[in-house]
Coordinates of C-alpha atoms in Angstrom, one line a residue:
Chain A
K420 CA 0.2 0.1 0.2
N421 CA 1.3 3.5 -1.1
E422 CA 1.9 5.7 1.9
V423 CA 0.5 8.7 0.1
E424 CA -2.2 8.5 -2.6
Q425 CA -3.0 11.5 -4.8
S426 CA -6.4 12.0 -7.0
P427 CA -6.8 12.6 -9.7
Q428 CA -3.5 11.5 -11.1
N429 CA -4.5 13.8 -14.1
L430 CA -6.9 16.6 -14.8
T431 CA -8.3 18.9 -17.3
A432 CA -10.5 21.4 -17.0
Q433 CA -11.9 24.7 -18.3
E434 CA -10.7 28.2 -17.2
G435 CA -12.6 29.2 -14.5
E436 CA -13.7 25.9 -13.1
F437 CA -12.9 25.2 -9.5
I438 CA -10.2 22.5 -8.9
T439 CA -10.2 19.7 -6.2
I440 CA -7.5 17.9 -5.4
N441 CA -6.9 15.0 -2.8
C442 CA -4.2 13.7 -0.8
S443 CA -4.7 10.6 1.7
Y444 CA -1.2 9.4 3.4
S445 CA -0.9 6.8 6.1
V446 CA 2.1 8.2 7.9
G447 CA 2.1 10.1 11.3
I448 CA 2.8 13.9 10.7
S449 CA 2.6 17.2 12.1
A450 CA 2.4 19.1 8.6
L451 CA 2.1 18.6 5.1
H452 CA 3.4 20.3 2.3
W453 CA 1.8 21.2 -1.2
L454 CA 4.1 21.8 -4.0
Q455 CA 3.7 22.8 -7.6
Q456 CA 5.8 22.2 -10.6
H457 CA 5.3 24.0 -13.7
P458 CA 6.6 21.9 -16.9
G459 CA 10.2 22.3 -17.1
G460 CA 10.6 24.3 -13.7
G461 CA 12.0 23.9 -10.4
I462 CA 9.4 23.3 -7.5
V463 CA 7.7 25.6 -5.4
S464 CA 6.3 25.0 -1.8
L465 CA 2.5 26.4 -1.8
F466 CA 1.3 25.6 1.6
M467 CA 2.5 24.1 4.9
L468 CA -0.1 23.4 7.1
S469 CA -1.0 21.5 10.2
S470 CA -4.4 21.8 10.8
G471 CA -7.6 23.6 9.2
K472 CA -7.2 25.5 6.5
K473 CA -4.9 28.0 4.7
K474 CA -5.3 30.5 1.7
H475 CA -3.1 32.2 -0.6
G476 CA -4.8 34.3 -3.1
R477 CA -7.1 31.5 -5.5
L478 CA -5.3 28.6 -4.0
I479 CA -6.9 27.1 -0.4
A480 CA -5.7 24.1 1.1
T481 CA -7.3 22.3 4.1
I482 CA -6.2 19.3 6.8
N483 CA -7.6 16.9 8.3
I484 CA -4.4 15.6 10.8
Q485 CA -6.9 12.7 12.2
E486 CA -8.5 11.5 9.0
K487 CA -5.1 11.8 7.1
H488 CA -6.3 14.0 4.1
S489 CA -5.5 16.9 2.9
S490 CA -7.2 19.0 0.1
L491 CA -5.9 21.6 -2.5
H492 CA -8.7 23.8 -4.1
I493 CA -8.1 26.1 -7.3
T494 CA -11.0 28.7 -7.3
A495 CA -11.2 30.5 -11.0
S496 CA -8.6 28.3 -12.6
H497 CA -6.7 30.2 -15.2
P498 CA -4.0 27.9 -17.9
R499 CA -1.2 29.7 -15.6
D500 CA -2.5 27.5 -12.9
S501 CA -1.6 24.2 -15.2
A502 CA 1.0 22.3 -13.6
V503 CA 2.1 19.4 -11.4
Y504 CA 0.7 19.6 -7.8
I505 CA 2.6 17.4 -5.2
C506 CA 1.4 16.5 -1.7
A507 CA 4.1 15.7 0.7
P508 CA 3.3 14.4 4.1
D509 CA 7.0 15.1 4.9
K510 CA 9.9 15.8 3.5
I511 CA 10.6 12.2 3.1
I512 CA 7.7 10.6 1.3
F513 CA 5.9 12.3 -1.6
G514 CA 2.4 11.5 -3.4
K515 CA 3.1 10.8 -7.3
G516 CA 1.7 14.3 -8.2
T517 CA -1.6 15.4 -10.1
R518 CA -0.9 17.1 -13.7
L519 CA -3.4 19.9 -14.0
H520 CA -4.4 21.0 -17.0
I521 CA -6.8 24.2 -17.9
L522 CA -7.4 25.1 -21.1
P523 CA -8.4 28.6 -22.1
Chain B
D971 CA 19.6 36.4 -4.6
T972 CA 18.5 33.1 -5.5
A973 CA 18.1 31.3 -2.1
V974 CA 18.8 27.8 -3.0
S975 CA 21.3 27.4 -6.3
Q976 CA 22.5 24.6 -7.9
T977 CA 24.7 24.0 -10.8
P978 CA 24.8 23.3 -13.6
K979 CA 21.3 23.5 -14.4
Y980 CA 21.7 21.0 -17.7
L981 CA 24.7 18.2 -18.1
V982 CA 24.9 15.9 -20.6
T983 CA 27.9 13.2 -20.4
Q984 CA 28.7 10.0 -21.3
M985 CA 28.5 6.9 -19.3
G986 CA 31.3 5.7 -17.1
N987 CA 31.7 9.5 -16.7
D988 CA 32.2 11.0 -12.7
K989 CA 30.4 14.4 -12.7
S990 CA 29.2 16.5 -9.7
I991 CA 26.6 18.8 -8.7
K992 CA 26.9 21.8 -6.7
C993 CA 24.3 23.1 -4.3
E994 CA 24.6 26.4 -1.9
Q995 CA 21.8 28.1 0.1
N996 CA 22.0 32.0 1.7
L997 CA 19.0 31.2 3.9
G998 CA 21.1 30.0 7.3
H999 CA 18.9 26.7 7.2
D1000 CA 20.6 23.9 9.0
T1001 CA 19.3 21.1 6.8
M1002 CA 19.8 20.1 3.1
Y1003 CA 18.6 17.6 0.9
W1004 CA 18.7 15.5 -2.5
Y1005 CA 15.9 14.4 -4.4
K1006 CA 15.8 12.8 -7.6
Q1007 CA 12.8 13.2 -9.8
D1008 CA 12.7 10.5 -12.7
S1009 CA 11.2 10.8 -16.0
K1010 CA 7.2 10.7 -14.5
K1011 CA 8.1 13.5 -12.2
F1012 CA 8.2 11.0 -9.0
L1013 CA 10.2 12.6 -6.7
K1014 CA 12.3 10.6 -4.4
I1015 CA 14.9 11.7 -1.3
M1016 CA 18.3 10.5 -1.5
F1017 CA 19.9 12.1 1.2
S1018 CA 19.8 15.1 3.7
Y1019 CA 22.0 16.6 6.0
N1020 CA 21.7 18.5 9.0
N1021 CA 24.4 20.7 10.1
K1022 CA 27.1 18.6 8.0
E1023 CA 25.9 15.2 9.4
L1024 CA 24.5 12.9 7.4
I1025 CA 21.0 12.2 8.9
I1026 CA 19.1 10.4 5.9
N1027 CA 20.8 8.3 3.2
E1028 CA 18.3 6.4 1.2
T1029 CA 18.9 3.4 -0.7
V1030 CA 21.1 5.0 -3.1
P1031 CA 23.9 3.4 -5.3
N1032 CA 27.2 4.1 -3.8
R1033 CA 28.5 5.9 -7.0
F1034 CA 26.4 8.6 -5.5
S1035 CA 28.4 10.3 -2.6
P1036 CA 27.3 13.6 -1.1
K1037 CA 29.9 16.1 0.3
S1038 CA 28.9 18.7 2.8
P1039 CA 31.8 21.0 3.3
D1040 CA 29.7 23.5 5.4
K1041 CA 25.9 24.0 5.9
A1042 CA 25.4 25.9 3.3
H1043 CA 26.6 23.8 0.8
L1044 CA 25.7 20.3 -0.2
N1045 CA 27.2 18.7 -3.7
L1046 CA 26.4 15.5 -5.1
H1047 CA 29.0 13.7 -6.6
I1048 CA 28.3 10.3 -9.2
N1049 CA 30.8 8.2 -10.0
S1050 CA 30.5 6.0 -13.1
L1051 CA 27.4 7.3 -14.5
E1052 CA 24.7 4.8 -15.8
L1053 CA 22.0 5.3 -18.4
G1054 CA 19.4 4.9 -15.6
D1055 CA 21.0 8.0 -13.9
S1056 CA 19.4 9.8 -16.0
A1057 CA 17.0 12.3 -14.4
V1058 CA 16.4 15.9 -12.9
Y1059 CA 18.3 16.2 -9.2
F1060 CA 16.9 18.9 -6.9
C1061 CA 18.5 20.4 -4.1
A1062 CA 16.7 21.6 -1.2
S1063 CA 17.0 23.2 2.2
S1064 CA 14.8 24.0 5.1
G1065 CA 15.6 25.7 8.3
R1066 CA 16.0 22.8 10.8
W1067 CA 15.5 19.0 11.0
A1068 CA 12.1 18.5 10.9
R1069 CA 10.6 15.3 9.1
S1070 CA 7.1 17.2 8.5
G1071 CA 7.6 20.7 9.6
N1072 CA 9.4 23.4 8.5
T1073 CA 9.2 24.9 4.9
I1074 CA 11.4 23.4 2.6
Y1075 CA 12.7 25.8 -0.2
F1076 CA 13.8 23.8 -3.6
G1077 CA 16.4 24.5 -5.9
E1078 CA 15.9 25.0 -9.8
G1079 CA 16.8 21.6 -10.5
S1080 CA 19.7 20.0 -12.4
W1081 CA 18.7 17.9 -15.8
L1082 CA 21.1 15.4 -16.2
T1083 CA 21.0 13.3 -19.5
V1084 CA 23.6 10.2 -19.5
V1085 CA 24.4 9.3 -22.9

């Protein structure tokens, strides 16, 4: 059983749609990271959260530590949001990423 | 100023060669990491150093050897390169060692192609 399960693996949506990416994990953690990687680009940390919800612009991340589940939401999605989003329960194990493609 | 910088960004080399990738962070962080990202974009940790001491050493071939001359630098040396070593290698750092806490900052990546 994988320690981190991300879904969906791939997602194509129209500009403006509300996007949700889910992450379930089995390890005990104190904080979870969401990372973003644009095609051909480096990796950026979007969020580190240990409880509740965090918001940066159009991005919202939620976590339920007891249920070992986190979600990343993008409101009013835009083509520039097209990237791979990676859930990381810690710095050692990572989800396999969600490839998001937003069509104009 | 780039927070985590790694060089070279692109490296094409022949099988059997030895190569190094350098990494430097100017964030004053105690902990540095090397990750390998394969063609499917899966990230795997290779090594981690905390204050120049090796704290994580995953199942990586002995041909890979990290070196940390000081806590701002973590270099990766690879001997006898093989085709399967072709990947993107990311250096990263975080404030102090905590398996899940502390934001992690990544370098831009080094694209290694072995031919």
